Amino acid sequence: MLSRLVARDFRNFESLDITIPDSGIAIIGENGQGKTNLLEAVAYLSLLRSLRGARDPDVVRFGAPVFHVRAELVSLPGAPVPYHAVSVGYERATKRKRATLDGVEQPRLTSALGSVPSVCFSPADTVLVAGGPSARRHYLDVALALSSVPYLQALQHYRAALLRRNAALRLAQREGPRGAAAHVDRVCVWEPALAQYGSVVTSIRRSYVERHAERFSAIAASIGEQATVSMRYVSSTATGSANAGANAGANVGAVDADPSALLAAYESGRTLEMRRGTTLVGPHRDELQLLLGGRELRVFGSAGQQRSAAIALRLLELASRREAVGTSPLLLLDDPFAELDARRAARVLALLEEAGIGQTLLAVPRVEDIPAAFTRLERRYMRAGQLTSATPA
């Protein structure tokens, strides 16, 4: 559990130092005062990046040279923590980020990844359903990187090789047809690594989706969705790069995680990719497809249906994180029921209670927005980056 949180020059916090009770706290304040920033500071200690996708320089308080976030942890009965203090700092001038565990600086940032397990629910999660494929790929990457070291390592190697191959493809594109032939070797040299690590990324993603697809559908139904909500993994290698655009639905769900299949796709599509200056196949172009009655949810679902599916994804993440770490992760709730009707909100609360609500940080604009299940939480009030226990005038 989180016992203390310290944030210096993070977002609008000049100096924040709070003690967190065992059950958690309810943070009350108007929009723009810093409620979400506090949840973001906690999540940063797990993700080592902004949960809102902000760049590190933009997270530093305006005019400050660095930010620093620190958490002190205590063990739950039967679940001892491997360390009792986690901190992350970023220096704007040098663009250097450092992470320490119990005061020891980690040689690799990934050693501190997931050090304060948490899952955040927010109305902004609708982008997971209504947004483009990149949002859903990011969802999978975070869920898997925090629970699987082999996945994290494969994803890092894949992204590094992809960056270099794309650079070579852009250079070939600028040279045009006459000069492109001279760059073929520079493009090809990265393909074995892309195929090797890309196949691991695809395989683990597919396994996760197939393993949890039934649970996802059950959660969506429990929230109150009458039509069947389902998910499936669609690989860009199913049709090959040359025909990816024209035949995107030809072999939906057919994922070939064999490195040789990726190598063949790179070879067959290389000419087109050199003209376009980018890699067109691989896990960076795959899709977590969400369906409503067999049709794409992001196209045919209502706003309420998309919101319910987004919450189902977060509930699924909560369950999988609990299985990975052996205890309930910290629950970060950023006004999570703001866009839900009373019936669906009650069902989501029931699902959370059924799963076992652990330590919770709840952010709401008004006292009356605190759900009945969380009225036990101590109340703190946020105003202009300052957190107090007194009701503001």
mmCIF file of N, CA and C in Angstrom, residues 193-287:
data_model
loop_
_atom_site.group_PDB
_atom_site.id
_atom_site.type_symbol
_atom_site.label_atom_id
_atom_site.label_comp_id
_atom_site.label_asym_id
_atom_site.label_seq_id
_atom_site.Cartn_x
_atom_site.Cartn_y
_atom_site.Cartn_z
ATOM 1 N N ALA A 193 16.057 -8.774 -37.115
ATOM 2 C CA ALA A 193 15.721 -8.385 -35.741
ATOM 3 C C ALA A 193 14.246 -8.054 -35.616
ATOM 4 N N LEU A 194 13.716 -7.335 -36.610
ATOM 5 C CA LEU A 194 12.284 -7.017 -36.590
ATOM 6 C C LEU A 194 11.451 -8.291 -36.574
ATOM 7 N N ALA A 195 11.828 -9.259 -37.394
ATOM 8 C CA ALA A 195 11.076 -10.503 -37.459
ATOM 9 C C ALA A 195 11.197 -11.304 -36.164
ATOM 10 N N GLN A 196 12.410 -11.364 -35.621
ATOM 11 C CA GLN A 196 12.633 -12.143 -34.401
ATOM 12 C C GLN A 196 11.831 -11.587 -33.231
ATOM 13 N N TYR A 197 11.999 -10.297 -32.966
ATOM 14 C CA TYR A 197 11.331 -9.715 -31.803
ATOM 15 C C TYR A 197 9.859 -9.408 -32.080
ATOM 16 N N GLY A 198 9.547 -9.087 -33.332
ATOM 17 C CA GLY A 198 8.160 -8.834 -33.671
ATOM 18 C C GLY A 198 7.293 -10.060 -33.497
ATOM 19 N N SER A 199 7.832 -11.223 -33.800
ATOM 20 C CA SER A 199 7.062 -12.459 -33.633
ATOM 21 C C SER A 199 6.765 -12.725 -32.160
ATOM 22 N N VAL A 200 7.710 -12.375 -31.282
ATOM 23 C CA VAL A 200 7.476 -12.545 -29.840
ATOM 24 C C VAL A 200 6.382 -11.590 -29.371
ATOM 25 N N VAL A 201 6.467 -10.323 -29.801
ATOM 26 C CA VAL A 201 5.460 -9.334 -29.420
ATOM 27 C C VAL A 201 4.076 -9.782 -29.878
ATOM 28 N N THR A 202 3.970 -10.190 -31.130
ATOM 29 C CA THR A 202 2.685 -10.620 -31.673
ATOM 30 C C THR A 202 2.149 -11.837 -30.941
ATOM 31 N N SER A 203 3.012 -12.809 -30.685
ATOM 32 C CA SER A 203 2.591 -14.044 -30.047
ATOM 33 C C SER A 203 2.053 -13.790 -28.636
ATOM 34 N N ILE A 204 2.757 -12.969 -27.858
ATOM 35 C CA ILE A 204 2.317 -12.711 -26.483
ATOM 36 C C ILE A 204 1.041 -11.873 -26.480
ATOM 37 N N ARG A 205 0.951 -10.903 -27.374
ATOM 38 C CA ARG A 205 -0.287 -10.124 -27.468
ATOM 39 C C ARG A 205 -1.473 -11.033 -27.804
ATOM 40 N N ARG A 206 -1.298 -11.866 -28.823
ATOM 41 C CA ARG A 206 -2.387 -12.732 -29.250
ATOM 42 C C ARG A 206 -2.809 -13.661 -28.121
ATOM 43 N N SER A 207 -1.828 -14.222 -27.414
ATOM 44 C CA SER A 207 -2.135 -15.123 -26.315
ATOM 45 C C SER A 207 -2.942 -14.408 -25.230
ATOM 46 N N TYR A 208 -2.565 -13.161 -24.927
ATOM 47 C CA TYR A 208 -3.280 -12.388 -23.908
ATOM 48 C C TYR A 208 -4.729 -12.149 -24.327
ATOM 49 N N VAL A 209 -4.916 -11.727 -25.572
ATOM 50 C CA VAL A 209 -6.269 -11.427 -26.056
ATOM 51 C C VAL A 209 -7.128 -12.677 -26.069
ATOM 52 N N GLU A 210 -6.593 -13.781 -26.562
ATOM 53 C CA GLU A 210 -7.373 -15.011 -26.616
ATOM 54 C C GLU A 210 -7.687 -15.537 -25.220
ATOM 55 N N ARG A 211 -6.743 -15.366 -24.304
ATOM 56 C CA ARG A 211 -6.942 -15.862 -22.942
ATOM 57 C C ARG A 211 -8.008 -15.056 -22.192
ATOM 58 N N HIS A 212 -8.112 -13.762 -22.519
ATOM 59 C CA HIS A 212 -9.019 -12.894 -21.760
ATOM 60 C C HIS A 212 -10.266 -12.468 -22.528
ATOM 61 N N ALA A 213 -10.428 -12.941 -23.746
ATOM 62 C CA ALA A 213 -11.569 -12.504 -24.566
ATOM 63 C C ALA A 213 -12.901 -12.851 -23.906
ATOM 64 N N GLU A 214 -13.024 -14.049 -23.389
ATOM 65 C CA GLU A 214 -14.290 -14.461 -22.767
ATOM 66 C C GLU A 214 -14.569 -13.635 -21.510
ATOM 67 N N ARG A 215 -13.535 -13.382 -20.732
ATOM 68 C CA ARG A 215 -13.718 -12.569 -19.519
ATOM 69 C C ARG A 215 -14.132 -11.146 -19.879
ATOM 70 N N PHE A 216 -13.543 -10.586 -20.918
ATOM 71 C CA PHE A 216 -13.904 -9.239 -21.359
ATOM 72 C C PHE A 216 -15.383 -9.172 -21.738
ATOM 73 N N SER A 217 -15.847 -10.153 -22.489
ATOM 74 C CA SER A 217 -17.255 -10.183 -22.886
ATOM 75 C C SER A 217 -18.159 -10.295 -21.669
ATOM 76 N N ALA A 218 -17.749 -11.107 -20.697
ATOM 77 C CA ALA A 218 -18.556 -11.284 -19.493
ATOM 78 C C ALA A 218 -18.625 -9.992 -18.678
ATOM 79 N N ILE A 219 -17.521 -9.268 -18.595
ATOM 80 C CA ILE A 219 -17.508 -8.003 -17.856
ATOM 81 C C ILE A 219 -18.432 -6.995 -18.522
ATOM 82 N N ALA A 220 -18.356 -6.896 -19.848
ATOM 83 C CA ALA A 220 -19.216 -5.959 -20.570
ATOM 84 C C ALA A 220 -20.685 -6.301 -20.355
ATOM 85 N N ALA A 221 -21.004 -7.579 -20.355
ATOM 86 C CA ALA A 221 -22.383 -7.991 -20.113
ATOM 87 C C ALA A 221 -22.812 -7.656 -18.688
ATOM 88 N N SER A 222 -21.911 -7.820 -17.734
ATOM 89 C CA SER A 222 -22.235 -7.511 -16.342
ATOM 90 C C SER A 222 -22.479 -6.022 -16.131
ATOM 91 N N ILE A 223 -21.790 -5.186 -16.923
ATOM 92 C CA ILE A 223 -22.005 -3.738 -16.825
ATOM 93 C C ILE A 223 -23.392 -3.374 -17.336
ATOM 94 N N GLY A 224 -23.936 -4.198 -18.233
ATOM 95 C CA GLY A 224 -25.283 -3.942 -18.702
ATOM 96 C C GLY A 224 -25.446 -3.900 -20.197
ATOM 97 N N GLU A 225 -24.393 -4.266 -20.948
ATOM 98 C CA GLU A 225 -24.504 -4.253 -22.400
ATOM 99 C C GLU A 225 -25.241 -5.506 -22.872
ATOM 100 N N GLN A 226 -26.339 -5.318 -23.576
ATOM 101 C CA GLN A 226 -27.167 -6.444 -24.003
ATOM 102 C C GLN A 226 -26.590 -7.155 -25.225
ATOM 103 N N ALA A 227 -26.081 -6.403 -26.189
ATOM 104 C CA ALA A 227 -25.442 -7.028 -27.346
ATOM 105 C C ALA A 227 -24.075 -7.585 -26.935
ATOM 106 N N THR A 228 -23.620 -8.601 -27.643
ATOM 107 C CA THR A 228 -22.339 -9.229 -27.320
ATOM 108 C C THR A 228 -21.187 -8.293 -27.654
ATOM 109 N N VAL A 229 -20.349 -8.029 -26.667
ATOM 110 C CA VAL A 229 -19.141 -7.229 -26.862
ATOM 111 C C VAL A 229 -17.955 -8.186 -26.830
ATOM 112 N N SER A 230 -17.119 -8.140 -27.834
ATOM 113 C CA SER A 230 -16.003 -9.083 -27.929
ATOM 114 C C SER A 230 -14.750 -8.376 -28.407
ATOM 115 N N MET A 231 -13.632 -9.061 -28.284
ATOM 116 C CA MET A 231 -12.380 -8.515 -28.789
ATOM 117 C C MET A 231 -11.601 -9.612 -29.490
ATOM 118 N N ARG A 232 -10.781 -9.210 -30.478
ATOM 119 C CA ARG A 232 -9.931 -10.142 -31.186
ATOM 120 C C ARG A 232 -8.702 -9.404 -31.705
ATOM 121 N N TYR A 233 -7.662 -10.159 -31.903
ATOM 122 C CA TYR A 233 -6.399 -9.580 -32.360
ATOM 123 C C TYR A 233 -6.264 -9.772 -33.858
ATOM 124 N N VAL A 234 -6.001 -8.699 -34.572
ATOM 125 C CA VAL A 234 -5.871 -8.743 -36.032
ATOM 126 C C VAL A 234 -4.446 -8.357 -36.401
ATOM 127 N N SER A 235 -3.749 -9.255 -37.075
ATOM 128 C CA SER A 235 -2.353 -9.019 -37.430
ATOM 129 C C SER A 235 -2.209 -8.407 -38.814
ATOM 130 N N SER A 236 -1.304 -7.469 -38.942
ATOM 131 C CA SER A 236 -1.032 -6.855 -40.246
ATOM 132 C C SER A 236 -0.319 -7.816 -41.186
ATOM 133 N N THR A 237 0.252 -8.888 -40.660
ATOM 134 C CA THR A 237 0.949 -9.852 -41.512
ATOM 135 C C THR A 237 0.005 -10.865 -42.121
ATOM 136 N N ALA A 238 -1.282 -10.782 -41.772
ATOM 137 C CA ALA A 238 -2.227 -11.768 -42.295
ATOM 138 C C ALA A 238 -2.393 -11.647 -43.794
ATOM 139 N N THR A 239 -2.245 -10.400 -44.321
ATOM 140 C CA THR A 239 -2.459 -10.195 -45.750
ATOM 141 C C THR A 239 -1.198 -9.779 -46.482
ATOM 142 N N GLY A 240 -0.128 -9.434 -45.732
ATOM 143 C CA GLY A 240 1.094 -8.967 -46.395
ATOM 144 C C GLY A 240 1.042 -7.479 -46.619
ATOM 145 N N SER A 241 2.192 -6.850 -46.666
ATOM 146 C CA SER A 241 2.242 -5.390 -46.738
ATOM 147 C C SER A 241 1.659 -4.852 -48.030
ATOM 148 N N ALA A 242 1.866 -5.524 -49.123
ATOM 149 C CA ALA A 242 1.430 -4.962 -50.393
ATOM 150 C C ALA A 242 -0.073 -4.844 -50.484
ATOM 151 N N ASN A 243 -0.802 -5.746 -49.798
ATOM 152 C CA ASN A 243 -2.250 -5.741 -49.901
ATOM 153 C C ASN A 243 -2.911 -5.390 -48.581
ATOM 154 N N ALA A 244 -2.170 -4.841 -47.642
ATOM 155 C CA ALA A 244 -2.719 -4.594 -46.311
ATOM 156 C C ALA A 244 -3.901 -3.661 -46.354
ATOM 157 N N GLY A 245 -3.825 -2.639 -47.198
ATOM 158 C CA GLY A 245 -4.927 -1.700 -47.250
ATOM 159 C C GLY A 245 -6.143 -2.266 -47.928
ATOM 160 N N ALA A 246 -5.956 -3.006 -49.023
ATOM 161 C CA ALA A 246 -7.082 -3.493 -49.792
ATOM 162 C C ALA A 246 -7.767 -4.683 -49.147
ATOM 163 N N ASN A 247 -7.003 -5.529 -48.442
ATOM 164 C CA ASN A 247 -7.570 -6.764 -47.918
ATOM 165 C C ASN A 247 -7.493 -6.842 -46.404
ATOM 166 N N ALA A 248 -7.705 -5.696 -45.730
ATOM 167 C CA ALA A 248 -7.529 -5.667 -44.282
ATOM 168 C C ALA A 248 -8.416 -6.670 -43.571
ATOM 169 N N GLY A 249 -9.557 -7.037 -44.150
ATOM 170 C CA GLY A 249 -10.445 -7.967 -43.479
ATOM 171 C C GLY A 249 -10.396 -9.373 -44.032
ATOM 172 N N ALA A 250 -9.458 -9.661 -44.924
ATOM 173 C CA ALA A 250 -9.448 -10.946 -45.605
ATOM 174 C C ALA A 250 -9.251 -12.111 -44.646
ATOM 175 N N ASN A 251 -8.309 -11.985 -43.717
ATOM 176 C CA ASN A 251 -8.043 -13.060 -42.769
ATOM 177 C C ASN A 251 -8.073 -12.491 -41.352
ATOM 178 N N VAL A 252 -9.172 -11.882 -40.989
ATOM 179 C CA VAL A 252 -9.281 -11.238 -39.685
ATOM 180 C C VAL A 252 -9.020 -12.258 -38.595
ATOM 181 N N GLY A 253 -8.122 -11.902 -37.689
ATOM 182 C CA GLY A 253 -7.790 -12.770 -36.584
ATOM 183 C C GLY A 253 -6.696 -13.772 -36.892
ATOM 184 N N ALA A 254 -6.305 -13.908 -38.143
ATOM 185 C CA ALA A 254 -5.247 -14.853 -38.507
ATOM 186 C C ALA A 254 -3.899 -14.210 -38.233
ATOM 187 N N VAL A 255 -3.273 -14.612 -37.157
ATOM 188 C CA VAL A 255 -2.013 -14.005 -36.751
ATOM 189 C C VAL A 255 -0.889 -15.005 -36.938
ATOM 190 N N ASP A 256 0.056 -14.665 -37.765
ATOM 191 C CA ASP A 256 1.198 -15.538 -37.994
ATOM 192 C C ASP A 256 2.372 -14.983 -37.204
ATOM 193 N N ALA A 257 2.710 -15.648 -36.099
ATOM 194 C CA ALA A 257 3.786 -15.172 -35.238
ATOM 195 C C ALA A 257 5.125 -15.797 -35.586
ATOM 196 N N ASP A 258 5.209 -16.502 -36.700
ATOM 197 C CA ASP A 258 6.452 -17.131 -37.146
ATOM 198 C C ASP A 258 7.372 -16.051 -37.724
ATOM 199 N N PRO A 259 8.629 -15.964 -37.265
ATOM 200 C CA PRO A 259 9.547 -14.954 -37.817
ATOM 201 C C PRO A 259 9.674 -15.027 -39.329
ATOM 202 N N SER A 260 9.587 -16.233 -39.882
ATOM 203 C CA SER A 260 9.732 -16.362 -41.333
ATOM 204 C C SER A 260 8.588 -15.673 -42.072
ATOM 205 N N ALA A 261 7.403 -15.634 -41.472
ATOM 206 C CA ALA A 261 6.275 -14.954 -42.103
ATOM 207 C C ALA A 261 6.520 -13.453 -42.157
ATOM 208 N N LEU A 262 7.074 -12.906 -41.080
ATOM 209 C CA LEU A 262 7.403 -11.477 -41.071
ATOM 210 C C LEU A 262 8.510 -11.173 -42.080
ATOM 211 N N LEU A 263 9.522 -12.032 -42.129
ATOM 212 C CA LEU A 263 10.599 -11.814 -43.093
ATOM 213 C C LEU A 263 10.059 -11.821 -44.520
ATOM 214 N N ALA A 264 9.156 -12.746 -44.800
ATOM 215 C CA ALA A 264 8.568 -12.814 -46.138
ATOM 216 C C ALA A 264 7.747 -11.562 -46.438
ATOM 217 N N ALA A 265 7.049 -11.050 -45.418
ATOM 218 C CA ALA A 265 6.239 -9.840 -45.604
ATOM 219 C C ALA A 265 7.136 -8.638 -45.886
ATOM 220 N N TYR A 266 8.262 -8.551 -45.180
ATOM 221 C CA TYR A 266 9.184 -7.434 -45.427
ATOM 222 C C TYR A 266 9.774 -7.508 -46.836
ATOM 223 N N GLU A 267 10.098 -8.716 -47.259
ATOM 224 C CA GLU A 267 10.690 -8.873 -48.583
ATOM 225 C C GLU A 267 9.693 -8.523 -49.683
ATOM 226 N N SER A 268 8.460 -9.018 -49.534
ATOM 227 C CA SER A 268 7.471 -8.796 -50.589
ATOM 228 C C SER A 268 6.996 -7.344 -50.640
ATOM 229 N N GLY A 269 7.039 -6.671 -49.515
ATOM 230 C CA GLY A 269 6.543 -5.300 -49.489
ATOM 231 C C GLY A 269 7.620 -4.233 -49.482
ATOM 232 N N ARG A 270 8.873 -4.633 -49.619
ATOM 233 C CA ARG A 270 9.979 -3.683 -49.467
ATOM 234 C C ARG A 270 9.934 -2.549 -50.497
ATOM 235 N N THR A 271 9.614 -2.878 -51.724
ATOM 236 C CA THR A 271 9.590 -1.844 -52.778
ATOM 237 C C THR A 271 8.557 -0.773 -52.447
ATOM 238 N N LEU A 272 7.372 -1.206 -52.047
ATOM 239 C CA LEU A 272 6.323 -0.249 -51.675
ATOM 240 C C LEU A 272 6.733 0.561 -50.457
ATOM 241 N N GLU A 273 7.350 -0.086 -49.479
ATOM 242 C CA GLU A 273 7.760 0.604 -48.247
ATOM 243 C C GLU A 273 8.851 1.631 -48.526
ATOM 244 N N MET A 274 9.729 1.344 -49.480
ATOM 245 C CA MET A 274 10.777 2.308 -49.830
ATOM 246 C C MET A 274 10.182 3.523 -50.530
ATOM 247 N N ARG A 275 9.095 3.320 -51.245
ATOM 248 C CA ARG A 275 8.421 4.464 -51.865
ATOM 249 C C ARG A 275 7.691 5.313 -50.826
ATOM 250 N N ARG A 276 7.147 4.643 -49.833
ATOM 251 C CA ARG A 276 6.372 5.368 -48.817
ATOM 252 C C ARG A 276 7.213 5.837 -47.636
ATOM 253 N N GLY A 277 8.389 5.256 -47.475
ATOM 254 C CA GLY A 277 9.290 5.704 -46.416
ATOM 255 C C GLY A 277 8.925 5.221 -45.035
ATOM 256 N N THR A 278 8.216 4.093 -44.918
ATOM 257 C CA THR A 278 7.853 3.578 -43.602
ATOM 258 C C THR A 278 7.554 2.091 -43.691
ATOM 259 N N THR A 279 7.677 1.407 -42.553
ATOM 260 C CA THR A 279 7.398 -0.029 -42.467
ATOM 261 C C THR A 279 5.897 -0.240 -42.302
ATOM 262 N N LEU A 280 5.312 -1.032 -43.197
ATOM 263 C CA LEU A 280 3.855 -1.156 -43.259
ATOM 264 C C LEU A 280 3.300 -2.395 -42.578
ATOM 265 N N VAL A 281 4.149 -3.323 -42.174
ATOM 266 C CA VAL A 281 3.663 -4.528 -41.487
ATOM 267 C C VAL A 281 4.461 -4.752 -40.216
ATOM 268 N N GLY A 282 3.861 -5.509 -39.310
ATOM 269 C CA GLY A 282 4.498 -5.789 -38.033
ATOM 270 C C GLY A 282 3.559 -5.426 -36.900
ATOM 271 N N PRO A 283 3.939 -5.756 -35.679
ATOM 272 C CA PRO A 283 3.056 -5.500 -34.535
ATOM 273 C C PRO A 283 2.713 -4.028 -34.321
ATOM 274 N N HIS A 284 3.540 -3.111 -34.860
ATOM 275 C CA HIS A 284 3.226 -1.690 -34.721
ATOM 276 C C HIS A 284 2.056 -1.276 -35.608
ATOM 277 N N ARG A 285 1.599 -2.190 -36.477
ATOM 278 C CA ARG A 285 0.448 -1.916 -37.337
ATOM 279 C C ARG A 285 -0.719 -2.870 -37.047
ATOM 280 N N ASP A 286 -0.588 -3.696 -36.016
ATOM 281 C CA ASP A 286 -1.640 -4.645 -35.663
ATOM 282 C C ASP A 286 -2.782 -3.934 -34.941
ATOM 283 N N GLU A 287 -3.868 -4.645 -34.730
ATOM 284 C CA GLU A 287 -5.071 -4.039 -34.177
ATOM 285 C C GLU A 287 -5.726 -4.938 -33.133
#
